[in-house]
Tab-separated table of N, CA and C in Angstrom:
chain	number	residue	atom	x	y	z
A	1	MET	N	0.859	-1.189	0.000
A	1	MET	CA	0.000	0.000	0.000
A	1	MET	C	0.888	1.229	0.000
A	2	ASP	N	0.712	2.072	-0.993
A	2	ASP	CA	1.569	3.250	-1.131
A	2	ASP	C	0.908	4.538	-0.657
A	3	GLY	N	-0.263	4.455	-0.041
A	3	GLY	CA	-0.920	5.644	0.495
A	3	GLY	C	-1.777	6.404	-0.496
A	4	LYS	N	-2.099	5.780	-1.626
A	4	LYS	CA	-2.942	6.454	-2.611
A	4	LYS	C	-4.374	6.567	-2.078
A	5	LEU	N	-4.952	7.763	-2.207
A	5	LEU	CA	-6.302	8.029	-1.732
A	5	LEU	C	-7.212	8.403	-2.890
A	6	ARG	N	-8.480	8.032	-2.764
A	6	ARG	CA	-9.509	8.480	-3.694
A	6	ARG	C	-10.607	9.107	-2.836
A	7	ASN	N	-10.750	10.409	-2.904
A	7	ASN	CA	-11.755	11.142	-2.140
A	7	ASN	C	-12.960	11.422	-3.032
A	8	MET	N	-14.140	11.003	-2.549
A	8	MET	CA	-15.362	11.166	-3.326
A	8	MET	C	-16.486	11.669	-2.423
A	9	THR	N	-17.452	12.290	-3.042
A	9	THR	CA	-18.612	12.753	-2.304
A	9	THR	C	-19.878	12.400	-3.081
A	10	SER	N	-20.959	12.241	-2.336
A	10	SER	CA	-22.251	11.906	-2.930
A	10	SER	C	-23.345	12.670	-2.200
A	11	ILE	N	-24.410	12.958	-2.921
A	11	ILE	CA	-25.583	13.554	-2.295
A	11	ILE	C	-26.809	12.730	-2.684
A	12	TYR	N	-27.621	12.435	-1.676
A	12	TYR	CA	-28.888	11.754	-1.872
A	12	TYR	C	-29.992	12.771	-1.618
A	13	ILE	N	-30.813	13.002	-2.623
A	13	ILE	CA	-31.915	13.955	-2.503
A	13	ILE	C	-33.192	13.174	-2.232
A	14	THR	N	-33.937	13.648	-1.239
A	14	THR	CA	-35.191	12.996	-0.875
A	14	THR	C	-36.356	13.966	-1.063
A	15	SER	N	-37.540	13.384	-1.179
A	15	SER	CA	-38.784	14.137	-1.219
A	15	SER	C	-39.860	13.217	-0.663
A	16	GLU	N	-40.421	13.612	0.477
A	16	GLU	CA	-41.369	12.764	1.195
A	16	GLU	C	-40.671	11.443	1.493
A	17	ASP	N	-41.226	10.312	1.093
A	17	ASP	CA	-40.582	9.015	1.335
A	17	ASP	C	-40.004	8.443	0.052
A	18	ASN	N	-39.409	9.318	-0.744
A	18	ASN	CA	-38.789	8.916	-2.005
A	18	ASN	C	-37.365	9.456	-2.073
A	19	MET	N	-36.515	8.754	-2.810
A	19	MET	CA	-35.133	9.166	-2.981
A	19	MET	C	-34.792	9.169	-4.465
A	20	LEU	N	-34.112	10.228	-4.892
A	20	LEU	CA	-33.664	10.345	-6.276
A	20	LEU	C	-32.326	9.623	-6.418
A	21	LEU	N	-32.278	8.665	-7.337
A	21	LEU	CA	-31.038	7.944	-7.613
A	21	LEU	C	-30.695	8.081	-9.086
A	22	LEU	N	-29.450	7.787	-9.379
A	22	LEU	CA	-28.930	7.884	-10.735
A	22	LEU	C	-28.422	6.521	-11.169
A	23	PHE	N	-28.890	6.051	-12.324
A	23	PHE	CA	-28.297	4.867	-12.939
A	23	PHE	C	-27.114	5.379	-13.743
A	24	ARG	N	-25.936	5.277	-13.120
A	24	ARG	CA	-24.735	5.894	-13.699
A	24	ARG	C	-24.220	5.067	-14.865
A	25	GLN	N	-23.928	5.786	-15.947
A	25	GLN	CA	-23.420	5.156	-17.156
A	25	GLN	C	-22.154	5.873	-17.606
A	26	GLY	N	-21.151	5.108	-17.973
A	26	GLY	CA	-19.921	5.683	-18.504
A	26	GLY	C	-18.905	6.091	-17.460
A	27	SER	N	-19.084	5.668	-16.221
A	27	SER	CA	-18.141	6.008	-15.161
A	27	SER	C	-17.064	4.938	-15.056
A	28	ARG	N	-15.872	5.337	-14.668
A	28	ARG	CA	-14.801	4.348	-14.509
A	28	ARG	C	-14.798	3.717	-13.126
A	29	VAL	N	-15.528	4.285	-12.157
A	29	VAL	CA	-15.551	3.735	-10.802
A	29	VAL	C	-16.846	2.983	-10.530
A	30	ALA	N	-17.990	3.583	-10.800
A	30	ALA	CA	-19.291	2.946	-10.575
A	30	ALA	C	-20.096	3.069	-11.857
A	31	ASN	N	-20.217	1.961	-12.573
A	31	ASN	CA	-20.863	1.990	-13.878
A	31	ASN	C	-22.015	0.991	-13.920
A	32	ASN	N	-23.139	1.411	-14.512
A	32	ASN	CA	-24.325	0.575	-14.671
A	32	ASN	C	-24.872	0.046	-13.349
A	33	VAL	N	-24.872	0.910	-12.345
A	33	VAL	CA	-25.480	0.623	-11.042
A	33	VAL	C	-26.191	1.890	-10.577
A	34	TRP	N	-27.081	1.729	-9.612
A	34	TRP	CA	-27.786	2.868	-9.030
A	34	TRP	C	-26.891	3.506	-7.980
A	35	VAL	N	-26.625	4.777	-8.140
A	35	VAL	CA	-25.787	5.523	-7.205
A	35	VAL	C	-26.597	6.692	-6.660
A	36	SER	N	-25.938	7.541	-5.927
A	36	SER	CA	-26.587	8.715	-5.345
A	36	SER	C	-27.195	9.604	-6.417
A	37	SER	N	-27.870	10.650	-5.983
A	37	SER	CA	-28.464	11.597	-6.930
A	37	SER	C	-27.397	12.276	-7.775
A	38	ALA	N	-26.259	12.598	-7.149
A	38	ALA	CA	-25.118	13.211	-7.831
A	38	ALA	C	-23.883	12.967	-6.972
A	39	GLY	N	-22.717	13.070	-7.583
A	39	GLY	CA	-21.487	12.897	-6.805
A	39	GLY	C	-20.292	12.699	-7.702
A	40	GLY	N	-19.129	12.684	-7.062
A	40	GLY	CA	-17.903	12.490	-7.826
A	40	GLY	C	-16.669	12.763	-6.996
A	41	HIS	N	-15.576	12.919	-7.694
A	41	HIS	CA	-14.272	13.105	-7.066
A	41	HIS	C	-14.015	14.559	-6.697
A	42	PHE	N	-13.250	14.726	-5.652
A	42	PHE	CA	-12.842	16.053	-5.210
A	42	PHE	C	-11.873	16.661	-6.216
A	43	GLU	N	-12.018	17.938	-6.452
A	43	GLU	CA	-11.009	18.709	-7.177
A	43	GLU	C	-9.952	19.132	-6.149
A	44	ASN	N	-8.763	19.457	-6.611
A	44	ASN	CA	-7.682	19.812	-5.679
A	44	ASN	C	-8.072	20.922	-4.707
A	45	PHE	N	-8.797	21.918	-5.180
A	45	PHE	CA	-9.167	23.053	-4.333
A	45	PHE	C	-10.278	22.702	-3.333
A	46	GLU	N	-10.835	21.496	-3.416
A	46	GLU	CA	-11.922	21.082	-2.528
A	46	GLU	C	-11.490	20.069	-1.467
A	47	LEU	N	-10.233	19.698	-1.434
A	47	LEU	CA	-9.795	18.605	-0.572
A	47	LEU	C	-10.146	18.789	0.896
A	48	ASN	N	-10.297	19.986	1.354
A	48	ASN	CA	-10.672	20.234	2.748
A	48	ASN	C	-12.095	20.768	2.881
A	49	ASP	N	-12.916	20.553	1.852
A	49	ASP	CA	-14.274	21.081	1.875
A	49	ASP	C	-15.219	20.169	1.092
A	50	ALA	N	-15.687	19.104	1.765
A	50	ALA	CA	-16.574	18.138	1.115
A	50	ALA	C	-17.876	18.788	0.651
A	51	LYS	N	-18.367	19.775	1.401
A	51	LYS	CA	-19.607	20.437	1.018
A	51	LYS	C	-19.438	21.183	-0.306
A	52	ALA	N	-18.311	21.844	-0.498
A	52	ALA	CA	-18.058	22.543	-1.758
A	52	ALA	C	-18.048	21.552	-2.919
A	53	CYS	N	-17.468	20.390	-2.695
A	53	CYS	CA	-17.422	19.363	-3.736
A	53	CYS	C	-18.822	18.872	-4.080
A	54	VAL	N	-19.616	18.564	-3.069
A	54	VAL	CA	-20.939	18.013	-3.341
A	54	VAL	C	-21.840	19.050	-4.012
A	55	LEU	N	-21.707	20.313	-3.652
A	55	LEU	CA	-22.501	21.355	-4.302
A	55	LEU	C	-22.068	21.563	-5.752
A	56	ARG	N	-20.769	21.459	-6.023
A	56	ARG	CA	-20.295	21.560	-7.413
A	56	ARG	C	-20.842	20.396	-8.237
A	57	GLU	N	-20.763	19.180	-7.694
A	57	GLU	CA	-21.275	18.009	-8.406
A	57	GLU	C	-22.782	18.110	-8.636
A	58	LEU	N	-23.504	18.624	-7.662
A	58	LEU	CA	-24.946	18.821	-7.784
A	58	LEU	C	-25.265	19.741	-8.960
A	59	LYS	N	-24.502	20.819	-9.077
A	59	LYS	CA	-24.707	21.768	-10.173
A	59	LYS	C	-24.313	21.157	-11.519
A	60	GLU	N	-23.154	20.500	-11.555
A	60	GLU	CA	-22.661	19.930	-12.814
A	60	GLU	C	-23.562	18.809	-13.337
A	61	GLU	N	-24.037	17.950	-12.441
A	61	GLU	CA	-24.749	16.751	-12.881
A	61	GLU	C	-26.266	16.912	-12.965
A	62	LEU	N	-26.839	17.778	-12.115
A	62	LEU	CA	-28.297	17.909	-12.086
A	62	LEU	C	-28.783	19.334	-12.337
A	63	ASN	N	-27.860	20.259	-12.494
A	63	ASN	CA	-28.183	21.671	-12.650
A	63	ASN	C	-29.044	22.187	-11.489
A	64	LEU	N	-28.742	21.702	-10.281
A	64	LEU	CA	-29.385	22.176	-9.056
A	64	LEU	C	-28.342	22.877	-8.206
A	65	ASP	N	-28.801	23.824	-7.396
A	65	ASP	CA	-27.880	24.475	-6.478
A	65	ASP	C	-28.468	24.470	-5.072
A	66	ASN	N	-27.781	25.115	-4.170
A	66	ASN	CA	-28.150	25.126	-2.761
A	66	ASN	C	-29.562	25.686	-2.540
A	67	ASN	N	-30.055	26.537	-3.441
A	67	ASN	CA	-31.397	27.109	-3.311
A	67	ASN	C	-32.502	26.124	-3.695
A	68	ASP	N	-32.138	25.025	-4.363
A	68	ASP	CA	-33.119	24.027	-4.790
A	68	ASP	C	-33.332	22.921	-3.769
A	69	ILE	N	-32.492	22.911	-2.726
A	69	ILE	CA	-32.571	21.874	-1.702
A	69	ILE	C	-32.640	22.516	-0.327
A	70	LYS	N	-32.973	21.697	0.677
A	70	LYS	CA	-32.978	22.178	2.059
A	70	LYS	C	-32.445	21.073	2.963
A	71	ASN	N	-32.022	21.474	4.143
A	71	ASN	CA	-31.526	20.538	5.156
A	71	ASN	C	-30.347	19.696	4.669
A	72	LEU	N	-29.444	20.307	3.944
A	72	LEU	CA	-28.241	19.613	3.486
A	72	LEU	C	-27.379	19.260	4.696
A	73	SER	N	-27.024	17.984	4.799
A	73	SER	CA	-26.168	17.586	5.926
A	73	SER	C	-25.278	16.411	5.549
A	74	LEU	N	-24.055	16.464	6.041
A	74	LEU	CA	-23.127	15.349	5.930
A	74	LEU	C	-23.549	14.329	6.980
A	75	GLN	N	-23.828	13.092	6.561
A	75	GLN	CA	-24.288	12.087	7.515
A	75	GLN	C	-23.402	10.858	7.593
A	76	TYR	N	-22.606	10.598	6.555
A	76	TYR	CA	-21.763	9.402	6.560
A	76	TYR	C	-20.406	9.703	5.944
A	77	ILE	N	-19.389	9.093	6.531
A	77	ILE	CA	-18.046	9.077	5.961
A	77	ILE	C	-17.618	7.617	5.997
A	78	THR	N	-17.236	7.078	4.852
A	78	THR	CA	-16.833	5.674	4.833
A	78	THR	C	-15.404	5.533	4.310
A	79	LEU	N	-14.775	4.450	4.754
A	79	LEU	CA	-13.430	4.090	4.310
A	79	LEU	C	-13.465	2.668	3.771
A	80	ARG	N	-12.834	2.504	2.629
A	80	ARG	CA	-12.723	1.181	2.025
A	80	ARG	C	-11.371	1.087	1.336
A	81	ARG	N	-10.681	-0.012	1.548
A	81	ARG	CA	-9.391	-0.237	0.891
A	81	ARG	C	-9.622	-1.214	-0.256
A	82	THR	N	-9.364	-0.745	-1.481
A	82	THR	CA	-9.581	-1.581	-2.657
A	82	THR	C	-8.695	-1.118	-3.812
A	83	LYS	N	-8.253	-2.065	-4.596
A	83	LYS	CA	-7.465	-1.785	-5.801
A	83	LYS	C	-6.269	-0.884	-5.512
A	84	GLY	N	-5.610	-1.126	-4.392
A	84	GLY	CA	-4.390	-0.403	-4.062
A	84	GLY	C	-4.588	1.018	-3.565
A	85	GLU	N	-5.798	1.379	-3.212
A	85	GLU	CA	-6.053	2.732	-2.715
A	85	GLU	C	-7.055	2.697	-1.575
A	86	ILE	N	-7.064	3.764	-0.807
A	86	ILE	CA	-8.062	3.948	0.244
A	86	ILE	C	-9.105	4.906	-0.301
A	87	ARG	N	-10.350	4.442	-0.341
A	87	ARG	CA	-11.443	5.263	-0.851
A	87	ARG	C	-12.201	5.867	0.328
A	88	GLN	N	-12.238	7.179	0.342
A	88	GLN	CA	-12.971	7.923	1.360
A	88	GLN	C	-14.198	8.534	0.688
A	89	ASN	N	-15.363	8.191	1.202
A	89	ASN	CA	-16.611	8.702	0.644
A	89	ASN	C	-17.325	9.554	1.680
A	90	TYR	N	-17.783	10.716	1.258
A	90	TYR	CA	-18.536	11.638	2.102
A	90	TYR	C	-19.959	11.682	1.559
A	91	TYR	N	-20.908	11.199	2.359
A	91	TYR	CA	-22.302	11.085	1.923
A	91	TYR	C	-23.155	12.171	2.566
A	92	PHE	N	-23.758	12.989	1.720
A	92	PHE	CA	-24.666	14.047	2.150
A	92	PHE	C	-26.094	13.640	1.815
A	93	PHE	N	-27.026	14.181	2.596
A	93	PHE	CA	-28.450	13.999	2.334
A	93	PHE	C	-29.106	15.375	2.362
A	94	ALA	N	-30.121	15.562	1.533
A	94	ALA	CA	-30.862	16.820	1.482
A	94	ALA	C	-32.263	16.537	0.967
A	95	GLU	N	-33.153	17.461	1.224
A	95	GLU	CA	-34.520	17.366	0.721
A	95	GLU	C	-34.683	18.338	-0.443
A	96	LEU	N	-35.424	17.923	-1.439
A	96	LEU	CA	-35.748	18.814	-2.541
A	96	LEU	C	-36.754	19.841	-2.037
A	97	ASN	N	-36.533	21.091	-2.360
A	97	ASN	CA	-37.488	22.121	-1.958
A	97	ASN	C	-38.859	21.821	-2.544
A	98	ASP	N	-39.891	22.143	-1.784
A	98	ASP	CA	-41.267	21.842	-2.184
A	98	ASP	C	-41.664	22.501	-3.496
A	99	ASN	N	-41.099	23.663	-3.784
A	99	ASN	CA	-41.473	24.392	-4.998
A	99	ASN	C	-40.665	23.971	-6.226
A	100	LYS	N	-39.757	23.023	-6.068
A	100	LYS	CA	-38.911	22.579	-7.176
A	100	LYS	C	-39.568	21.420	-7.919
A	101	ASP	N	-39.559	21.488	-9.246
A	101	ASP	CA	-40.107	20.424	-10.087
A	101	ASP	C	-39.321	19.132	-9.856
A	102	LYS	N	-40.024	18.025	-9.679
A	102	LYS	CA	-39.376	16.737	-9.408
A	102	LYS	C	-38.816	16.071	-10.659
A	103	HIS	N	-39.114	16.624	-11.816
A	103	HIS	CA	-38.539	16.064	-13.044
A	103	HIS	C	-37.107	16.590	-13.173
A	104	ILE	N	-36.160	15.752	-12.768
A	104	ILE	CA	-34.750	16.148	-12.734
A	104	ILE	C	-33.973	15.244	-13.672
A	105	VAL	N	-33.186	15.857	-14.539
A	105	VAL	CA	-32.421	15.128	-15.540
A	105	VAL	C	-30.933	15.245	-15.205
A	106	SER	N	-30.218	14.135	-15.359
A	106	SER	CA	-28.778	14.117	-15.123
A	106	SER	C	-28.031	13.932	-16.431
A	107	ASN	N	-26.849	14.519	-16.501
A	107	ASN	CA	-25.996	14.321	-17.670
A	107	ASN	C	-25.059	13.121	-17.476
A	108	GLU	N	-25.232	12.371	-16.385
A	108	GLU	CA	-24.373	11.234	-16.067
A	108	GLU	C	-25.083	9.893	-16.228
A	109	GLY	N	-26.373	9.924	-16.554
A	109	GLY	CA	-27.137	8.686	-16.677
A	109	GLY	C	-28.618	8.973	-16.517
A	110	ILE	N	-29.343	7.995	-15.982
A	110	ILE	CA	-30.795	8.082	-15.852
A	110	ILE	C	-31.167	8.375	-14.408
A	111	SER	N	-31.858	9.485	-14.165
A	111	SER	CA	-32.336	9.839	-12.825
A	111	SER	C	-33.747	9.315	-12.643
A	112	ARG	N	-33.995	8.772	-11.429
A	112	ARG	CA	-35.330	8.244	-11.151
A	112	ARG	C	-35.613	8.298	-9.652
A	113	TRP	N	-36.852	8.626	-9.306
A	113	TRP	CA	-37.301	8.633	-7.923
A	113	TRP	C	-37.742	7.228	-7.534
A	114	PHE	N	-37.324	6.780	-6.335
A	114	PHE	CA	-37.719	5.477	-5.811
A	114	PHE	C	-38.339	5.646	-4.440
A	115	PRO	N	-39.428	4.913	-4.161
A	115	PRO	CA	-39.916	4.864	-2.776
A	115	PRO	C	-38.851	4.194	-1.907
A	116	TYR	N	-38.739	4.622	-0.666
A	116	TYR	CA	-37.749	4.024	0.238
A	116	TYR	C	-37.838	2.504	0.237
A	117	SER	N	-39.040	1.965	0.170
A	117	SER	CA	-39.237	0.517	0.252
A	117	SER	C	-38.571	-0.247	-0.889
A	118	GLU	N	-38.299	0.401	-2.009
A	118	GLU	CA	-37.668	-0.271	-3.153
A	118	GLU	C	-36.148	-0.184	-3.151
A	119	LEU	N	-35.572	0.628	-2.294
A	119	LEU	CA	-34.130	0.864	-2.339
A	119	LEU	C	-33.311	-0.381	-2.011
A	120	TYR	N	-33.818	-1.219	-1.126
A	120	TYR	CA	-33.070	-2.409	-0.717
A	120	TYR	C	-32.785	-3.361	-1.878
A	121	SER	N	-33.619	-3.375	-2.877
A	121	SER	CA	-33.498	-4.351	-3.968
A	121	SER	C	-32.635	-3.865	-5.134
A	122	LEU	N	-32.162	-2.641	-5.088
A	122	LEU	CA	-31.403	-2.090	-6.210
A	122	LEU	C	-29.925	-2.466	-6.140
A	123	GLU	N	-29.316	-2.641	-7.304
A	123	GLU	CA	-27.884	-2.896	-7.361
A	123	GLU	C	-27.162	-1.559	-7.206
A	124	MET	N	-26.294	-1.500	-6.178
A	124	MET	CA	-25.549	-0.283	-5.853
A	124	MET	C	-24.087	-0.625	-5.605
A	125	PRO	N	-23.213	0.375	-5.643
A	125	PRO	CA	-21.829	0.132	-5.247
A	125	PRO	C	-21.778	-0.375	-3.799
A	126	TYR	N	-20.742	-1.114	-3.486
A	126	TYR	CA	-20.594	-1.786	-2.196
A	126	TYR	C	-20.875	-0.865	-1.006
A	127	THR	N	-20.156	0.222	-0.908
A	127	THR	CA	-20.284	1.110	0.250
A	127	THR	C	-21.648	1.785	0.277
A	128	ALA	N	-22.118	2.231	-0.866
A	128	ALA	CA	-23.404	2.933	-0.935
A	128	ALA	C	-24.547	2.056	-0.439
A	129	LYS	N	-24.522	0.786	-0.755
A	129	LYS	CA	-25.580	-0.139	-0.337
A	129	LYS	C	-25.710	-0.157	1.189
A	130	TYR	N	-24.566	-0.221	1.896
A	130	TYR	CA	-24.589	-0.237	3.358
A	130	TYR	C	-25.006	1.111	3.936
A	131	VAL	N	-24.587	2.186	3.300
A	131	VAL	CA	-24.991	3.516	3.759
A	131	VAL	C	-26.509	3.656	3.662
A	132	ILE	N	-27.080	3.275	2.542
A	132	ILE	CA	-28.532	3.398	2.361
A	132	ILE	C	-29.274	2.519	3.360
A	133	GLU	N	-28.813	1.298	3.570
A	133	GLU	CA	-29.465	0.420	4.548
A	133	GLU	C	-29.442	1.046	5.943
A	134	HIS	N	-28.297	1.584	6.344
A	134	HIS	CA	-28.175	2.217	7.661
A	134	HIS	C	-29.037	3.472	7.741
A	135	TYR	N	-29.030	4.255	6.675
A	135	TYR	CA	-29.832	5.479	6.636
A	135	TYR	C	-31.319	5.163	6.807
A	136	LEU	N	-31.809	4.148	6.109
A	136	LEU	CA	-33.230	3.802	6.189
A	136	LEU	C	-33.609	3.271	7.567
A	137	LYS	N	-32.694	2.578	8.222
A	137	LYS	CA	-32.974	2.023	9.554
A	137	LYS	C	-32.784	3.046	10.661
A	138	ILE	N	-31.732	3.880	10.557
A	138	ILE	CA	-31.341	4.753	11.668
A	138	ILE	C	-31.097	6.197	11.239
A	139	GLY	N	-30.306	6.377	10.211
A	139	GLY	CA	-29.777	7.688	9.850
A	139	GLY	C	-30.794	8.762	9.530
A	140	HIS	N	-31.918	8.397	8.934
A	140	HIS	CA	-32.906	9.418	8.548
A	140	HIS	C	-33.650	9.993	9.746
A	141	ARG	N	-33.464	9.401	10.920
A	141	ARG	CA	-34.137	9.889	12.136
A	141	ARG	C	-33.194	10.635	13.076
A	142	THR	N	-31.994	10.943	12.629
A	142	THR	CA	-31.016	11.555	13.521
A	142	THR	C	-30.170	12.589	12.780
A	143	ASP	N	-29.537	13.452	13.542
A	143	ASP	CA	-28.607	14.438	12.980
A	143	ASP	C	-27.156	14.006	13.152
A	144	GLU	N	-26.938	12.792	13.606
A	144	GLU	CA	-25.592	12.292	13.848
A	144	GLU	C	-24.814	12.129	12.542
A	145	ILE	N	-23.501	12.170	12.650
A	145	ILE	CA	-22.608	11.790	11.561
A	145	ILE	C	-22.061	10.421	11.923
A	146	TYR	N	-22.087	9.505	10.964
A	146	TYR	CA	-21.588	8.152	11.172
A	146	TYR	C	-20.353	7.912	10.320
A	147	VAL	N	-19.422	7.146	10.882
A	147	VAL	CA	-18.229	6.729	10.162
A	147	VAL	C	-18.335	5.233	9.960
A	148	GLY	N	-18.085	4.787	8.748
A	148	GLY	CA	-18.163	3.364	8.445
A	148	GLY	C	-16.866	2.861	7.854
A	149	VAL	N	-16.446	1.685	8.320
A	149	VAL	CA	-15.240	1.043	7.802
A	149	VAL	C	-15.643	-0.288	7.186
A	150	ALA	N	-15.264	-0.477	5.924
A	150	ALA	CA	-15.589	-1.704	5.206
A	150	ALA	C	-14.529	-2.752	5.477
A	151	ASP	N	-14.985	-3.980	5.759
A	151	ASP	CA	-14.039	-5.071	6.008
A	151	ASP	C	-14.156	-6.195	4.985
A	152	GLY	N	-14.926	-5.996	3.926
A	152	GLY	CA	-15.094	-7.015	2.900
A	152	GLY	C	-16.342	-7.846	3.086
A	153	GLU	N	-16.887	-7.871	4.290
A	153	GLU	CA	-18.116	-8.608	4.554
A	153	GLU	C	-19.267	-7.683	4.911
A	154	ALA	N	-18.954	-6.527	5.436
A	154	ALA	CA	-19.965	-5.552	5.836
A	154	ALA	C	-19.260	-4.230	6.111
A	155	ILE	N	-20.035	-3.270	6.571
A	155	ILE	CA	-19.469	-2.003	7.027
A	155	ILE	C	-19.931	-1.795	8.456
A	156	SER	N	-18.994	-1.520	9.326
A	156	SER	CA	-19.312	-1.235	10.723
A	156	SER	C	-19.429	0.270	10.886
A	157	PHE	N	-20.576	0.731	11.368
A	157	PHE	CA	-20.821	2.153	11.549
A	157	PHE	C	-20.732	2.517	13.027
A	158	THR	N	-20.195	3.671	13.292
A	158	THR	CA	-20.159	4.224	14.631
A	158	THR	C	-20.407	5.723	14.531
A	159	LYS	N	-21.002	6.300	15.557
A	159	LYS	CA	-21.219	7.746	15.572
A	159	LYS	C	-19.888	8.459	15.682
A	160	LEU	N	-19.804	9.601	15.048
A	160	LEU	CA	-18.610	10.437	15.119
A	160	LEU	C	-18.917	11.632	16.026
A	161	PRO	N	-18.593	11.509	17.313
A	161	PRO	CA	-18.913	12.603	18.226
A	161	PRO	C	-17.951	13.769	18.066
A	162	GLU	N	-18.437	14.922	18.400
A	162	GLU	CA	-17.570	16.097	18.436
A	162	GLU	C	-17.161	16.330	19.872
A	163	PHE	N	-15.872	16.464	20.136
A	163	PHE	CA	-15.386	16.702	21.489
A	163	PHE	C	-14.131	17.526	21.469
């Protein structure tokens, strides 16, 4: 292991009991699977600002900005070691503003709203699948930030307290 890092961020947009997901096509990391509403790799100037990265990706991929969403919050940070690198993912969640049209188009693939009850059955990247499962069981009812470490069989989540 030479210390190579891959820093990524994702945002999941919700509306009532539905979540907007993207069937990503043409990506070199997550291809032909359901991923977050928008997301991607950090630019050099964003390395210390995950929120700036997720807002840039939101604008680039969905043409939405901070005024189109509400209650934006970082809720998960995960670590996974794969393919000779450590992948750090920062997962944000937000609600679509009530006055915003739900017909949202992505330039990265196919965007679609899913009821929460259908999310468990979708094919997703390894880490994202565990984040969504935890979010549906616990995360959507709390303001906590969780850290998850992947061990190849599951992801263990723990609260990240501020002290």
